[in-house]
Short mmCIF file of C-alpha atoms and ligand atoms in Angstrom, two decimals:
data_model
loop_
_atom_site.label_atom_id
_atom_site.label_comp_id
_atom_site.label_asym_id
_atom_site.label_seq_id
_atom_site.Cartn_x
_atom_site.Cartn_y
_atom_site.Cartn_z
CA MET A 209 23.91 1.01 26.04
CA ALA A 210 24.30 -0.88 23.14
CA GLY A 211 24.94 -4.85 24.18
CA GLU A 212 25.47 -8.18 22.48
CA LEU A 213 21.55 -8.28 21.85
CA GLY A 214 21.38 -4.90 19.42
CA ALA A 215 24.49 -5.34 17.66
CA LYS A 216 23.21 -8.29 16.99
CA ALA A 217 19.06 -7.38 15.48
CA MET A 218 21.21 -4.50 13.85
CA ALA A 219 23.95 -6.62 11.53
CA MET A 220 20.33 -9.23 11.22
CA ILE A 221 18.75 -6.21 9.50
CA ALA A 222 21.00 -5.03 7.84
CA ASP A 223 21.46 -8.25 6.22
CA LEU A 224 17.88 -8.34 5.44
CA ALA A 225 18.16 -5.29 3.78
CA ARG A 226 20.47 -6.48 1.15
CA HIS A 227 17.02 -7.98 -0.96
CA THR A 228 15.70 -5.35 -3.05
CA ASP A 229 14.01 -5.16 -6.35
CA GLU A 230 15.72 -2.29 -7.24
CA PRO A 231 19.91 -2.13 -6.76
CA GLY A 232 20.92 1.27 -5.10
CA ARG A 233 18.26 1.64 -3.22
CA LEU A 234 15.32 -0.49 -0.91
CA THR A 235 12.41 -1.26 -3.38
CA ARG A 236 10.49 -5.02 -1.90
CA LEU A 237 7.24 -5.10 -2.73
CA TYR A 238 4.92 -7.75 -1.93
CA LEU A 239 5.63 -11.35 -4.28
CA SER A 240 8.42 -9.72 -6.24
CA PRO A 241 11.80 -11.53 -5.98
CA ALA A 242 13.30 -9.69 -3.41
CA HIS A 243 10.54 -10.78 -1.15
CA GLN A 244 10.86 -13.73 -1.69
CA ALA A 245 14.97 -14.15 -1.10
CA CYS A 246 14.11 -12.15 2.06
CA ALA A 247 11.78 -14.40 2.90
CA GLU A 248 14.47 -17.26 2.61
CA ALA A 249 16.66 -15.44 4.45
CA THR A 250 14.10 -14.90 7.19
CA ALA A 251 13.87 -18.28 7.29
CA GLY A 252 16.94 -19.06 8.32
CA LEU A 253 17.61 -16.45 11.06
CA MET A 254 14.43 -18.20 12.42
CA ARG A 255 15.56 -21.64 12.11
CA ASN A 256 19.15 -20.48 13.60
CA ALA A 257 16.64 -19.36 17.08
CA GLY A 258 15.46 -22.63 16.93
CA LEU A 259 12.39 -22.02 15.77
CA ALA A 260 10.56 -24.31 13.28
CA VAL A 261 9.89 -22.48 9.96
CA SER A 262 7.09 -23.00 7.02
CA MET A 263 5.78 -20.63 4.65
CA ASP A 264 2.03 -19.96 4.57
CA PRO A 265 0.01 -20.15 0.98
CA LEU A 266 0.14 -15.92 1.19
CA GLY A 267 4.03 -15.86 1.72
CA THR A 268 4.38 -15.55 5.04
CA VAL A 269 7.02 -17.27 6.57
CA VAL A 270 6.24 -18.52 10.41
CA GLY A 271 8.87 -19.59 13.20
CA ARG A 272 7.09 -22.41 15.25
CA ARG A 273 8.11 -23.06 19.60
CA GLU A 274 5.41 -25.51 20.73
CA GLY A 275 3.92 -25.37 23.69
CA PRO A 276 4.23 -27.66 26.48
CA ALA A 277 1.64 -29.72 25.47
CA PRO A 278 -0.67 -30.02 22.45
CA GLY A 279 -3.61 -27.29 23.09
CA ALA A 280 -1.24 -25.18 24.55
CA LYS A 281 -2.63 -21.42 23.02
CA THR A 282 0.17 -19.45 20.74
CA LEU A 283 1.37 -16.16 21.63
CA LEU A 284 2.35 -14.36 18.21
CA VAL A 285 4.93 -11.95 17.53
CA GLY A 286 5.79 -10.25 14.40
CA SER A 287 5.58 -7.27 11.96
CA HIS A 288 6.03 -7.32 7.99
CA ILE A 289 9.16 -7.41 5.36
CA ASP A 290 7.45 -5.75 2.43
CA SER A 291 9.12 -2.29 2.12
CA VAL A 292 7.52 0.74 0.47
CA VAL A 293 9.18 2.33 -2.80
CA ASN A 294 12.48 3.69 -1.94
CA ALA A 295 11.95 2.69 1.71
CA GLY A 296 14.02 2.41 4.67
CA ILE A 297 15.78 -0.29 6.40
CA TYR A 298 14.02 -0.77 9.70
CA ASP A 299 10.04 -0.44 8.67
CA GLY A 300 8.91 -3.41 9.51
CA PRO A 301 11.98 -5.50 9.52
CA LEU A 302 12.91 -4.33 12.81
CA GLY A 303 9.85 -6.12 14.68
CA VAL A 304 10.76 -9.79 12.66
CA VAL A 305 14.79 -9.95 13.97
CA CYS A 306 12.79 -8.48 17.99
CA GLY A 307 10.61 -11.19 17.60
CA ILE A 308 13.52 -14.02 16.22
CA LEU A 309 16.21 -12.55 19.05
CA ALA A 310 13.47 -13.07 21.46
CA ALA A 311 12.61 -16.84 21.12
CA ASP A 312 16.48 -17.13 20.92
CA VAL A 313 16.99 -15.48 24.59
CA LEU A 314 13.71 -17.73 25.83
CA ARG A 315 14.45 -20.23 23.74
CA GLY A 316 16.14 -22.51 27.01
CA GLU A 317 12.77 -21.13 29.58
CA GLU A 318 9.32 -22.64 29.76
CA LEU A 319 7.04 -20.58 28.50
CA PRO A 320 2.86 -21.95 28.56
CA PHE A 321 2.55 -21.18 25.28
CA ALA A 322 3.35 -21.93 21.72
CA LEU A 323 5.14 -18.60 20.55
CA GLU A 324 5.06 -17.68 17.01
CA VAL A 325 7.70 -15.01 14.94
CA LEU A 326 5.41 -14.20 11.31
CA ALA A 327 7.10 -12.07 8.83
CA PHE A 328 4.60 -10.48 6.93
CA GLY A 329 5.01 -9.99 3.03
CA ASP A 330 1.39 -7.04 2.73
CA GLU A 331 1.80 -4.57 4.86
CA GLU A 332 2.41 -1.69 3.12
CA ASN A 333 0.15 -2.23 -0.07
CA VAL A 334 1.84 -0.55 -2.17
CA ARG A 335 1.79 -3.13 -5.27
CA PHE A 336 -1.73 -4.94 -5.26
CA PRO A 337 -4.87 -2.47 -3.84
CA THR A 338 -5.27 -5.01 -0.88
CA SER A 339 -5.88 -4.05 2.85
CA LEU A 340 -3.36 -5.53 5.19
CA ALA A 341 -4.06 -8.81 3.20
CA SER A 342 -1.52 -11.68 4.32
CA SER A 343 -2.44 -10.27 7.93
CA SER A 344 -5.98 -10.42 8.07
CA ALA A 345 -5.96 -13.90 6.57
CA LEU A 346 -5.06 -14.79 9.74
CA ALA A 347 -8.12 -13.52 11.66
CA GLY A 348 -10.19 -15.04 8.60
CA ASP A 349 -10.40 -11.92 6.40
CA PHE A 350 -8.96 -12.27 3.37
CA LYS A 351 -11.44 -10.83 0.71
CA PRO A 352 -10.97 -13.15 -2.65
CA GLU A 353 -11.87 -9.90 -4.79
CA TRP A 354 -7.98 -9.58 -4.06
CA LEU A 355 -6.58 -12.31 -5.84
CA ASP A 356 -7.66 -10.55 -8.63
CA GLY A 357 -6.47 -7.09 -8.04
CA GLU A 358 -3.58 -6.00 -10.66
CA ASP A 359 -0.32 -4.30 -10.27
CA ALA A 360 0.74 -1.35 -12.29
CA ASP A 361 2.32 -4.14 -14.99
CA GLY A 362 -0.94 -5.69 -14.97
CA VAL A 363 0.50 -8.93 -13.22
CA THR A 364 -2.63 -10.16 -10.35
CA LEU A 365 -2.21 -10.61 -6.95
CA ARG A 366 -3.08 -14.60 -7.79
CA GLU A 367 -0.34 -14.39 -10.62
CA ALA A 368 2.29 -13.57 -9.16
CA LEU A 369 1.17 -15.43 -5.65
CA LEU A 370 1.31 -18.68 -7.83
CA ALA A 371 4.98 -17.56 -8.98
CA PHE A 372 5.85 -17.12 -6.01
CA GLY A 373 5.33 -20.79 -4.58
CA GLY A 374 2.33 -19.42 -2.84
CA ASP A 375 -1.14 -21.41 -3.14
CA PRO A 376 -4.74 -19.12 -3.43
CA GLU A 377 -6.76 -22.32 -2.88
CA ARG A 378 -5.91 -22.61 0.69
CA ILE A 379 -5.54 -19.50 1.92
CA GLY A 380 -8.55 -20.66 3.86
CA GLU A 381 -6.22 -22.83 6.01
CA ILE A 382 -4.17 -19.64 7.53
CA SER A 383 -7.21 -18.24 10.01
CA ARG A 384 -6.35 -19.50 12.75
CA ASP A 385 -8.39 -19.96 16.48
CA PRO A 386 -9.17 -17.20 18.01
CA ALA A 387 -9.10 -19.40 21.29
CA GLY A 388 -6.50 -20.69 20.33
CA THR A 389 -4.25 -17.48 20.47
CA LEU A 390 -2.84 -15.77 23.29
CA GLY A 391 -2.45 -12.50 21.69
CA TYR A 392 -0.05 -10.31 19.39
CA LEU A 393 2.63 -8.27 20.00
CA GLU A 394 4.51 -6.46 17.18
CA VAL A 395 7.77 -4.52 17.56
CA HIS A 396 7.63 -1.46 15.31
CA ILE A 397 9.50 1.95 14.67
CA GLU A 398 7.66 5.07 15.94
CA GLN A 399 7.86 6.94 12.38
CA GLY A 400 7.35 9.84 14.06
CA PRO A 401 8.98 12.01 16.25
CA VAL A 402 7.72 11.76 20.07
CA LEU A 403 9.66 9.42 21.27
CA GLU A 404 13.01 11.42 20.36
CA ALA A 405 11.16 14.40 22.07
CA LYS A 406 10.83 13.23 25.08
CA ASP A 407 14.89 11.26 25.00
CA LEU A 408 12.80 7.61 25.50
CA SER A 409 14.07 4.20 23.78
CA VAL A 410 10.27 2.67 23.46
CA GLY A 411 6.87 3.65 23.82
CA VAL A 412 3.40 1.51 23.96
CA VAL A 413 0.94 2.57 21.11
CA THR A 414 -2.91 2.77 22.46
CA ALA A 415 -4.80 3.37 19.42
CA ILE A 416 -3.95 2.84 15.53
CA ASN A 417 -5.82 5.67 13.35
CA GLY A 418 -8.19 4.83 11.12
CA ALA A 419 -7.60 5.69 7.05
CA THR A 420 -9.08 4.37 4.02
CA ARG A 421 -7.08 4.28 0.36
CA SER A 422 -8.31 4.79 -2.60
CA ARG A 423 -7.45 4.35 -6.79
CA CYS A 424 -8.81 6.96 -8.92
CA THR A 425 -8.93 8.07 -12.80
CA VAL A 426 -9.70 11.44 -15.00
CA THR A 427 -10.58 10.88 -17.75
CA GLY A 428 -10.15 13.62 -20.21
CA MET A 429 -9.31 13.89 -24.02
CA ALA A 430 -6.19 13.92 -25.79
CA GLY A 431 -5.61 17.08 -27.69
CA HIS A 432 -3.53 18.86 -29.99
CA ALA A 433 -1.08 21.02 -27.30
CA GLY A 434 -0.91 23.71 -30.64
CA THR A 435 -4.44 24.21 -31.42
CA VAL A 436 -6.65 23.57 -28.30
CA PRO A 437 -8.05 26.45 -28.09
CA MET A 438 -7.94 27.09 -23.79
CA GLY A 439 -11.64 26.69 -23.36
CA MET A 440 -12.12 23.61 -25.27
CA ARG A 441 -9.86 21.22 -23.62
CA ALA A 442 -10.50 18.19 -21.84
CA ASP A 443 -7.47 18.26 -19.40
CA ALA A 444 -7.10 15.93 -17.47
CA LEU A 445 -4.03 16.25 -15.39
CA ALA A 446 -5.56 20.52 -15.26
CA ALA A 447 -8.05 18.72 -13.49
CA ALA A 448 -5.98 16.46 -11.25
CA ALA A 449 -4.10 19.23 -10.16
CA GLU A 450 -7.06 21.21 -8.98
CA MET A 451 -8.30 17.81 -7.13
CA VAL A 452 -4.38 17.48 -5.84
CA SER A 453 -4.64 20.93 -3.90
CA LEU A 454 -8.55 19.80 -2.55
CA VAL A 455 -6.83 16.84 -0.95
CA GLU A 456 -4.51 19.35 0.65
CA ALA A 457 -6.60 22.01 2.26
CA ALA A 458 -9.24 19.57 2.98
CA GLY A 459 -6.83 17.35 4.99
CA ALA A 460 -5.08 20.42 6.64
CA LYS A 461 -9.23 21.54 7.85
CA ALA A 462 -10.31 18.42 9.22
CA ARG A 463 -9.16 17.93 13.44
CA ASP A 464 -6.74 15.55 13.75
CA ALA A 465 -7.05 13.99 9.96
CA VAL A 466 -4.19 13.29 7.47
CA ALA A 467 -4.83 13.48 3.59
CA THR A 468 -2.00 12.78 1.25
CA VAL A 469 -1.87 11.91 -2.68
CA GLY A 470 1.20 9.60 -3.47
CA VAL A 471 1.02 8.32 -6.51
CA LEU A 472 0.19 10.66 -10.03
CA GLU A 473 0.69 9.32 -13.39
CA VAL A 474 -0.44 10.93 -16.39
CA SER A 475 -1.32 9.38 -19.55
CA PRO A 476 -0.76 9.75 -22.39
CA GLY A 477 2.68 11.70 -21.27
CA ALA A 478 4.43 13.61 -23.88
CA LEU A 479 4.69 17.37 -23.95
CA ASN A 480 2.43 18.54 -27.08
CA VAL A 481 -0.10 16.23 -25.82
CA ILE A 482 -3.49 17.37 -23.93
CA PRO A 483 -3.72 14.45 -21.18
CA ALA A 484 -6.11 12.18 -22.08
CA GLU A 485 -6.11 10.92 -18.23
CA ALA A 486 -4.31 11.68 -14.76
CA ARG A 487 -4.28 8.70 -12.33
CA PHE A 488 -3.85 9.51 -8.12
CA THR A 489 -3.52 7.99 -4.99
CA LEU A 490 -6.22 8.80 -2.23
CA ASP A 491 -5.07 7.77 1.28
CA ILE A 492 -6.95 10.15 4.31
CA ARG A 493 -6.46 8.66 7.90
CA ALA A 494 -7.81 10.08 11.10
CA PRO A 495 -7.79 8.96 14.89
CA ASP A 496 -11.89 9.53 14.63
CA ASP A 497 -13.68 7.04 12.21
CA ALA A 498 -16.43 9.65 12.25
CA VAL A 499 -13.77 12.97 10.70
CA ARG A 500 -12.18 10.52 8.03
CA ALA A 501 -15.78 9.84 6.69
CA ALA A 502 -16.29 12.76 6.97
CA LEU A 503 -13.50 14.22 5.02
CA VAL A 504 -13.10 10.98 2.98
CA GLU A 505 -16.93 12.83 1.72
CA GLU A 506 -15.65 15.99 1.70
CA ILE A 507 -13.12 15.12 -0.65
CA VAL A 508 -14.49 12.97 -3.55
CA SER A 509 -17.40 14.90 -3.51
CA GLY A 510 -15.42 17.40 -4.38
CA CYS A 511 -13.62 15.93 -7.22
CA ALA A 512 -16.75 15.04 -8.54
CA ALA A 513 -17.60 18.52 -8.41
CA ILE A 514 -14.20 19.75 -10.28
CA ALA A 515 -14.96 16.72 -12.30
CA ALA A 516 -18.01 17.93 -13.63
CA ARG A 517 -17.25 21.68 -13.98
CA ARG A 518 -14.20 20.82 -16.27
CA GLY A 519 -16.10 18.29 -17.77
CA VAL A 520 -13.85 15.34 -17.24
CA GLY A 521 -14.99 11.98 -15.86
CA PHE A 522 -14.07 10.87 -12.42
CA ALA A 523 -14.27 7.78 -10.65
CA GLU A 524 -12.59 6.35 -6.92
CA ALA A 525 -11.84 2.73 -6.41
CA ARG A 526 -11.61 2.45 -2.83
CA PHE A 527 -9.49 -0.56 -1.92
CA MET A 528 -9.06 -0.24 1.90
CA ASP A 529 -11.42 1.50 5.11
CA GLN A 530 -9.76 -0.12 7.46
CA ALA A 531 -11.79 1.75 11.19
CA ALA A 532 -9.34 3.07 14.37
CA THR A 533 -8.34 0.14 16.22
CA ALA A 534 -7.33 0.33 19.97
CA MET A 535 -4.50 -1.89 21.51
CA ASP A 536 -5.62 -4.52 24.34
CA GLU A 537 -4.94 -3.10 27.75
CA SER A 538 -3.93 -5.78 29.31
CA LEU A 539 -0.62 -6.82 27.25
CA ILE A 540 -0.31 -2.85 26.76
CA ARG A 541 0.47 -3.33 30.58
CA ALA A 542 2.55 -6.63 29.93
CA LEU A 543 4.58 -4.33 27.42
CA GLU A 544 5.21 -1.45 29.79
CA THR A 545 5.74 -3.96 32.83
CA GLY A 546 8.38 -5.37 30.48
CA ALA A 547 10.09 -2.05 29.37
CA GLY A 548 10.21 -1.71 33.00
CA ARG A 549 11.79 -4.88 34.33
CA ALA A 550 14.11 -4.31 31.50
CA GLY A 551 14.72 -0.90 32.61
CA TYR A 552 13.93 1.78 30.34
CA ASP A 553 10.84 4.47 31.10
CA ALA A 554 8.07 4.49 28.59
CA ILE A 555 5.07 6.12 27.12
CA ARG A 556 1.54 5.66 26.00
CA LEU A 557 1.28 7.06 22.14
CA PRO A 558 -1.50 6.47 19.33
CA SER A 559 -0.10 5.93 16.21
CA GLY A 560 -0.55 7.86 12.68
CA ALA A 561 0.77 4.53 10.88
CA GLY A 562 -0.61 1.41 10.25
CA HIS A 563 0.50 -1.45 11.01
CA ASP A 564 -0.61 -5.55 10.86
CA ALA A 565 -1.84 -5.11 14.49
CA VAL A 566 -5.50 -3.69 13.03
CA ALA A 567 -5.87 -6.85 10.71
CA THR A 568 -4.38 -9.32 13.68
CA ALA A 569 -6.74 -6.96 16.48
CA ARG A 570 -9.86 -8.57 14.50
CA LEU A 571 -8.40 -12.10 15.84
CA CYS A 572 -7.27 -11.44 19.08
CA PRO A 573 -6.40 -9.32 22.08
CA SER A 574 -3.02 -7.09 20.15
CA ALA A 575 -0.74 -4.26 21.02
CA MET A 576 2.74 -2.68 20.04
CA LEU A 577 6.34 -1.70 21.45
CA PHE A 578 7.74 1.74 19.47
CA VAL A 579 11.01 2.70 18.90
CA ARG A 580 12.10 6.02 19.30
CA CYS A 581 13.56 6.32 15.56
CA GLU A 582 15.75 9.63 14.55
CA GLY A 583 13.92 12.82 13.63
CA GLY A 584 11.11 10.49 13.45
CA ILE A 585 11.34 10.00 9.43
CA SER A 586 10.44 7.01 7.72
CA HIS A 587 9.37 5.86 4.41
CA ASN A 588 13.32 6.90 3.34
CA PRO A 589 16.25 5.40 3.56
CA ALA A 590 17.29 8.16 5.81
CA GLU A 591 15.27 5.88 8.74
CA ALA A 592 17.68 5.71 11.51
CA ILE A 593 17.75 3.68 14.70
CA THR A 594 20.20 3.22 17.49
CA ALA A 595 21.76 -0.24 18.00
CA ALA A 596 21.32 0.83 21.75
CA ASP A 597 17.53 1.21 21.00
CA ALA A 598 16.99 -2.18 18.82
CA GLU A 599 18.72 -3.37 22.55
CA ALA A 600 15.87 -2.23 24.75
CA ALA A 601 12.93 -3.19 22.50
CA VAL A 602 14.58 -6.99 22.46
CA ARG A 603 15.09 -6.74 25.92
CA THR A 604 11.14 -4.96 26.17
CA LEU A 605 9.76 -7.69 24.38
CA VAL A 606 11.37 -10.86 25.95
CA GLU A 607 10.70 -9.23 29.10
CA ALA A 608 6.66 -8.96 28.46
CA ILE A 609 6.64 -12.38 26.99
CA ARG A 610 7.59 -13.18 30.46
CA ALA A 611 5.17 -11.00 32.03
CA ILE A 612 2.12 -12.81 30.01
CA ALA A 613 3.78 -16.31 30.93
CA ARG A 614 3.39 -15.09 34.43
CA GLY A 615 -0.26 -14.53 33.91
O1 HGY B 990 1.08 3.35 5.34
C1 HGY B 990 1.87 2.97 6.56
O2 HGY B 990 0.60 3.48 7.69
C2 HGY B 990 2.69 1.68 7.33
O3 HGY B 990 3.93 2.34 6.88
N1 HGY B 990 1.91 0.83 5.71
MN1 MN B 991 5.52 -0.76 9.15
MN1 MN B 992 5.61 1.15 6.69
#
């Protein structure tokens, strides 16, 4: 049943969805003007919930409620406000909005810890070759070389961060003291079909699949499409096409794994020029790290063999190697208790998608609450949830925080 909290959540998410870099569809990449505007709007929502707001050197918006006494531990609640290209509006913002609404509900109640709501800016890692950069910084895992990574226009993360108002020199200040951090909770759409199939509003995540991501370059030789005989070509695109088929076949064969080429760019990109270069991305995931490592090896060596046979170059630049990450049992139980007290059944289920909780789990106990989404669709403007399920998420989160407070 949709109540006031569900309606508020849907309105807040719709409000944040207005901030896009591409009119007519939602694209909000890390450190873009739309990210800046969305961060400011998120700060306003946090202030309305009674939180003291700041922005950290990487652009994460932090809303903080102080603990009962100096030195009290901090419970972190959050998710991300960056998006993929032509995104849905719930992937990320749902978790930030649920955290803000929970803080608002709990405003008058004593808590034995401080509470922070975080809106991370680089979870999707679509713009720069990074790996959960903004949440990794909390765990002290920000890699300095990420600052030199470039986007499609050749802008470095450092340049974009300075233009955003961030501070590359103060990133070290973001890392948190594990001893002072109670844990991290993240509410997120399931991005899969399980909860809908079981007719459940919410579920609790057991573990998050491991992921490997790379940018690959195939180097051939430009030539005249009308004069170079087929057997004398170094066609970068034809080679890449064979590699893409290899990726799909290997992913389909491996146990519980997925392998995707999401981006393929060709240059010079003229119909009568034999392609000189093809650039594509690899995204390879599995719940079992050994299965993923073997699949990565099979794909990369397979691409190299295709390149050798065709007389083209092949280079793989890996920028993510995230191990599979188990969620914290005691926080899993707190979320289950929360769901029960809020009046919802919940199951445990794994996450095929990556999340900021992978990074925070290197800092503190972390756990995630999944929310049913229509058809399991995500990374697609058709992404949808109901106000009733948003209500279930906020109420479950509030009760889970109360359960943690009761110890
Ligand atoms: O790609 C993912 O798994 C997440 O949406 N960043
Ligand atoms: Mn997400
Ligand atoms: Mn996503």
